[in-house]
PDB file of C-alpha atoms in Angstrom:
ATOM      1  CA  MET F   1     135.210 221.029  46.551  1.00  0.00           C
ATOM      2  CA  GLY F   2     134.343 217.427  47.467  1.00  0.00           C
ATOM      3  CA  LEU F   3     137.249 216.118  45.422  1.00  0.00           C
ATOM      4  CA  MET F   4     139.798 217.832  47.632  1.00  0.00           C
ATOM      5  CA  LEU F   5     139.103 216.296  51.040  1.00  0.00           C
ATOM      6  CA  SER F   6     139.789 212.650  51.787  1.00  0.00           C
ATOM      7  CA  GLU F   7     138.327 210.519  54.541  1.00  0.00           C
ATOM      8  CA  LYS F   8     141.856 210.032  55.861  1.00  0.00           C
ATOM      9  CA  GLU F   9     142.203 213.809  56.395  1.00  0.00           C
ATOM     10  CA  ILE F  10     138.891 213.931  58.245  1.00  0.00           C
ATOM     11  CA  LEU F  11     139.870 211.075  60.555  1.00  0.00           C
ATOM     12  CA  ALA F  12     143.247 212.726  61.228  1.00  0.00           C
ATOM     13  CA  ASN F  13     141.476 215.977  62.174  1.00  0.00           C
ATOM     14  CA  LEU F  14     139.060 214.138  64.462  1.00  0.00           C
ATOM     15  CA  GLU F  15     141.979 212.375  66.136  1.00  0.00           C
ATOM     16  CA  VAL F  16     144.003 215.589  66.633  1.00  0.00           C
ATOM     17  CA  ASN F  17     140.957 217.158  68.301  1.00  0.00           C
ATOM     18  CA  GLY F  18     140.319 214.111  70.511  1.00  0.00           C
ATOM     19  CA  LEU F  19     136.990 213.432  68.770  1.00  0.00           C
ATOM     20  CA  LEU F  20     137.709 210.223  66.863  1.00  0.00           C
ATOM     21  CA  SER F  21     135.420 207.335  67.758  1.00  0.00           C
ATOM     22  CA  PRO F  22     133.731 204.571  65.765  1.00  0.00           C
ATOM     23  CA  MET F  23     130.577 206.703  65.668  1.00  0.00           C
ATOM     24  CA  THR F  24     132.213 209.933  64.458  1.00  0.00           C
ATOM     25  CA  GLU F  25     134.169 207.915  61.921  1.00  0.00           C
ATOM     26  CA  SER F  26     131.012 206.380  60.462  1.00  0.00           C
ATOM     27  CA  THR F  27     128.814 209.508  60.440  1.00  0.00           C
ATOM     28  CA  ALA F  28     131.129 212.082  58.797  1.00  0.00           C
ATOM     29  CA  VAL F  29     129.321 213.892  55.947  1.00  0.00           C
ATOM     30  CA  TRP F  30     129.652 217.185  54.058  1.00  0.00           C
ATOM     31  CA  ALA F  31     127.415 219.972  55.349  1.00  0.00           C
ATOM     32  CA  GLN F  32     127.193 223.605  54.372  1.00  0.00           C
ATOM     33  CA  ILE F  33     125.584 226.812  55.505  1.00  0.00           C
ATOM     34  CA  MET F  34     124.212 228.597  52.482  1.00  0.00           C
ATOM     35  CA  PRO F  35     123.880 232.365  52.165  1.00  0.00           C
ATOM     36  CA  SER F  36     120.356 233.773  52.135  1.00  0.00           C
ATOM     37  CA  THR F  37     118.421 233.889  48.869  1.00  0.00           C
ATOM     38  CA  GLY F  38     118.679 237.678  48.897  1.00  0.00           C
ATOM     39  CA  SER F  39     122.473 237.490  49.099  1.00  0.00           C
ATOM     40  CA  LEU F  40     122.559 235.017  46.233  1.00  0.00           C
ATOM     41  CA  VAL F  41     120.388 237.271  44.068  1.00  0.00           C
ATOM     42  CA  LEU F  42     122.498 240.350  44.840  1.00  0.00           C
ATOM     43  CA  PHE F  43     125.965 238.845  44.791  1.00  0.00           C
ATOM     44  CA  GLY F  44     125.667 235.574  42.854  1.00  0.00           C
ATOM     45  CA  ALA F  45     128.554 233.143  43.330  1.00  0.00           C
ATOM     46  CA  TYR F  46     130.417 235.721  45.444  1.00  0.00           C
ATOM     47  CA  ALA F  47     127.756 235.323  48.155  1.00  0.00           C
ATOM     48  CA  GLN F  48     128.820 231.726  48.762  1.00  0.00           C
ATOM     49  CA  LEU F  49     132.422 232.820  49.101  1.00  0.00           C
ATOM     50  CA  ALA F  50     131.568 235.659  51.485  1.00  0.00           C
ATOM     51  CA  LYS F  51     128.699 234.189  53.509  1.00  0.00           C
ATOM     52  CA  GLY F  52     128.711 230.417  53.014  1.00  0.00           C
ATOM     53  CA  SER F  53     130.559 227.957  55.247  1.00  0.00           C
ATOM     54  CA  TYR F  54     131.528 224.331  54.788  1.00  0.00           C
ATOM     55  CA  PHE F  55     131.779 221.693  57.494  1.00  0.00           C
ATOM     56  CA  ILE F  56     132.183 218.014  58.067  1.00  0.00           C
ATOM     57  CA  LEU F  57     129.277 217.039  60.320  1.00  0.00           C
ATOM     58  CA  CYS F  58     129.802 214.094  62.666  1.00  0.00           C
ATOM     59  CA  MET F  59     127.397 212.717  65.220  1.00  0.00           C
ATOM     60  CA  GLU F  60     128.310 211.284  68.605  1.00  0.00           C
ATOM     61  CA  GLN F  61     126.061 209.589  71.177  1.00  0.00           C
ATOM     62  CA  ASP F  62     125.288 212.899  72.896  1.00  0.00           C
ATOM     63  CA  LYS F  63     126.669 215.668  70.666  1.00  0.00           C
ATOM     64  CA  VAL F  64     126.858 217.195  67.219  1.00  0.00           C
ATOM     65  CA  ILE F  65     130.350 217.970  65.899  1.00  0.00           C
ATOM     66  CA  LEU F  66     131.050 220.380  63.047  1.00  0.00           C
ATOM     67  CA  LEU F  67     134.603 220.437  61.706  1.00  0.00           C
ATOM     68  CA  PRO F  68     135.295 223.647  59.736  1.00  0.00           C
ATOM     69  CA  VAL F  69     136.508 223.268  56.150  1.00  0.00           C
ATOM     70  CA  HIS F  70     138.443 226.083  54.470  1.00  0.00           C
ATOM     71  CA  LYS F  71     136.276 227.713  51.766  1.00  0.00           C
ATOM     72  CA  ILE F  72     139.077 228.159  49.253  1.00  0.00           C
ATOM     73  CA  THR F  73     141.288 225.089  49.673  1.00  0.00           C
ATOM     74  CA  GLY F  74     138.599 222.566  50.588  1.00  0.00           C
ATOM     75  CA  LYS F  75     140.893 221.150  53.302  1.00  0.00           C
ATOM     76  CA  MET F  76     140.270 220.925  57.022  1.00  0.00           C
ATOM     77  CA  ASP F  77     140.616 224.420  58.531  1.00  0.00           C
ATOM     78  CA  SER F  78     143.036 223.798  61.391  1.00  0.00           C
ATOM     79  CA  LYS F  79     142.909 227.489  62.399  1.00  0.00           C
ATOM     80  CA  LYS F  80     139.292 227.131  63.506  1.00  0.00           C
ATOM     81  CA  GLU F  81     138.096 225.068  66.441  1.00  0.00           C
ATOM     82  CA  PRO F  82     135.436 222.400  65.916  1.00  0.00           C
ATOM     83  CA  ILE F  83     131.922 223.460  66.872  1.00  0.00           C
ATOM     84  CA  ILE F  84     130.486 221.052  69.422  1.00  0.00           C
ATOM     85  CA  MET F  85     126.859 221.191  70.526  1.00  0.00           C
ATOM     86  CA  THR F  86     125.679 218.706  73.125  1.00  0.00           C
ATOM     87  CA  PHE F  87     122.126 217.367  72.878  1.00  0.00           C
ATOM     88  CA  GLU F  88     121.511 218.972  76.297  1.00  0.00           C
ATOM     89  CA  GLU F  89     122.272 222.481  75.051  1.00  0.00           C
ATOM     90  CA  LEU F  90     120.164 222.133  71.891  1.00  0.00           C
ATOM     91  CA  ASP F  91     116.829 223.941  72.057  1.00  0.00           C
ATOM     92  CA  SER F  92     115.550 222.464  68.811  1.00  0.00           C
ATOM     93  CA  VAL F  93     116.454 220.306  65.831  1.00  0.00           C
ATOM     94  CA  GLU F  94     114.494 220.629  62.602  1.00  0.00           C
ATOM     95  CA  VAL F  95     114.933 218.130  59.780  1.00  0.00           C
ATOM     96  CA  GLY F  96     113.578 218.370  56.248  1.00  0.00           C
ATOM     97  CA  LYS F  97     114.488 217.185  52.783  1.00  0.00           C
ATOM     98  CA  ASN F  98     113.834 217.728  49.123  1.00  0.00           C
ATOM     99  CA  ALA F  99     114.898 215.926  45.966  1.00  0.00           C
ATOM    100  CA  LEU F 100     118.551 216.983  46.168  1.00  0.00           C
ATOM    101  CA  LEU F 101     119.400 217.574  49.809  1.00  0.00           C
ATOM    102  CA  HIS F 102     118.560 217.277  53.474  1.00  0.00           C
ATOM    103  CA  LYS F 103     118.057 220.388  55.599  1.00  0.00           C
ATOM    104  CA  VAL F 104     118.972 220.279  59.278  1.00  0.00           C
ATOM    105  CA  THR F 105     118.778 223.243  61.626  1.00  0.00           C
ATOM    106  CA  PHE F 106     120.360 222.962  65.055  1.00  0.00           C
ATOM    107  CA  THR F 107     119.418 225.741  67.498  1.00  0.00           C
ATOM    108  CA  ALA F 108     121.232 226.244  70.789  1.00  0.00           C
ATOM    109  CA  GLY F 109     120.400 229.550  72.442  1.00  0.00           C
ATOM    110  CA  GLU F 110     121.409 232.350  70.077  1.00  0.00           C
ATOM    111  CA  ARG F 111     123.366 229.974  67.818  1.00  0.00           C
ATOM    112  CA  VAL F 112     121.395 228.770  64.803  1.00  0.00           C
ATOM    113  CA  MET F 113     123.110 226.381  62.374  1.00  0.00           C
ATOM    114  CA  PRO F 114     120.975 225.933  59.204  1.00  0.00           C
ATOM    115  CA  LEU F 115     122.850 223.140  57.426  1.00  0.00           C
ATOM    116  CA  LYS F 116     122.302 221.579  54.043  1.00  0.00           C
ATOM    117  CA  ILE F 117     123.533 218.057  53.426  1.00  0.00           C
ATOM    118  CA  ASN F 118     123.598 216.991  49.796  1.00  0.00           C
ATOM    119  CA  LYS F 119     122.422 213.501  48.968  1.00  0.00           C
ATOM    120  CA  VAL F 120     125.411 213.149  46.636  1.00  0.00           C
ATOM    121  CA  ALA F 121     128.837 214.790  46.882  1.00  0.00           C
ATOM    122  CA  ALA F 122     130.943 214.255  43.764  1.00  0.00           C
ATOM    123  CA  GLY F 123     134.151 212.325  44.311  1.00  0.00           C
ATOM    124  CA  THR F 124     133.441 211.496  47.954  1.00  0.00           C
ATOM    125  CA  LYS F 125     132.523 207.850  48.347  1.00  0.00           C
ATOM    126  CA  TRP F 126     132.847 208.307  52.111  1.00  0.00           C
ATOM    127  CA  HIS F 127     129.971 210.841  52.100  1.00  0.00           C
ATOM    128  CA  LYS F 128     127.643 208.375  50.370  1.00  0.00           C
ATOM    129  CA  ASP F 129     128.779 205.534  52.656  1.00  0.00           C
ATOM    130  CA  HIS F 130     128.101 207.560  55.835  1.00  0.00           C
ATOM    131  CA  LEU F 131     124.972 209.480  54.832  1.00  0.00           C
ATOM    132  CA  GLU F 132     122.350 206.948  55.932  1.00  0.00           C
ATOM    133  CA  LYS F 133     123.889 206.453  59.386  1.00  0.00           C
ATOM    134  CA  ALA F 134     124.435 210.208  59.843  1.00  0.00           C
ATOM    135  CA  LEU F 135     120.786 210.913  58.992  1.00  0.00           C
ATOM    136  CA  ALA F 136     119.627 208.193  61.396  1.00  0.00           C
ATOM    137  CA  GLU F 137     121.721 209.743  64.186  1.00  0.00           C
ATOM    138  CA  ILE F 138     120.397 213.226  63.372  1.00  0.00           C
ATOM    139  CA  ALA F 139     116.838 211.827  63.605  1.00  0.00           C
ATOM    140  CA  ARG F 140     117.722 210.266  66.981  1.00  0.00           C
ATOM    141  CA  CYS F 141     119.085 213.653  68.122  1.00  0.00           C
ATOM    142  CA  GLU F 142     115.888 215.358  66.940  1.00  0.00           C
ATOM    143  CA  ALA F 143     113.726 212.849  68.829  1.00  0.00           C
ATOM    144  CA  THR F 144     115.825 213.224  71.998  1.00  0.00           C
ATOM    145  CA  VAL F 145     115.667 217.025  71.935  1.00  0.00           C
ATOM    146  CA  ASN F 146     111.954 217.117  71.078  1.00  0.00           C
ATOM    147  CA  GLN F 147     111.076 214.623  73.799  1.00  0.00           C
ATOM    148  CA  ARG F 148     113.040 216.622  76.381  1.00  0.00           C
ATOM    149  CA  ASN F 149     111.248 219.852  75.355  1.00  0.00           C
ATOM    150  CA  MET F 150     107.731 218.387  75.692  1.00  0.00           C
TER     151      MET F 150
END
């Protein structure tokens, strides 16, 4: 899917939604919500199609922005509104990683967004270029939220 979406398309979507800034431009990375392990065991690849979601995650000084990506076409999903969570409304941010990906879970009230961010996304130089800054901004978000909740 990474081969289908260009950085130019992402920036155009951010601009149309009034979200384009130097920070969102430099922190845009692929993120996905994976189906549960049970769903994967029962339904295999169909579970990703039915339950999984793809996003472009962007960080701003005081908010997390998730731009929906269409599961089939791999293009920006203009029918769905961006998901915006301000640092103030976040109850928790959990960050983890393993050899292949970073796990980030944003929780705001009843909304839980368990995202996986791959370290490498084939055919997307922009993902690799933005990953370090995006992860640094996610860590800053985590520290801000955790400090506020102490």
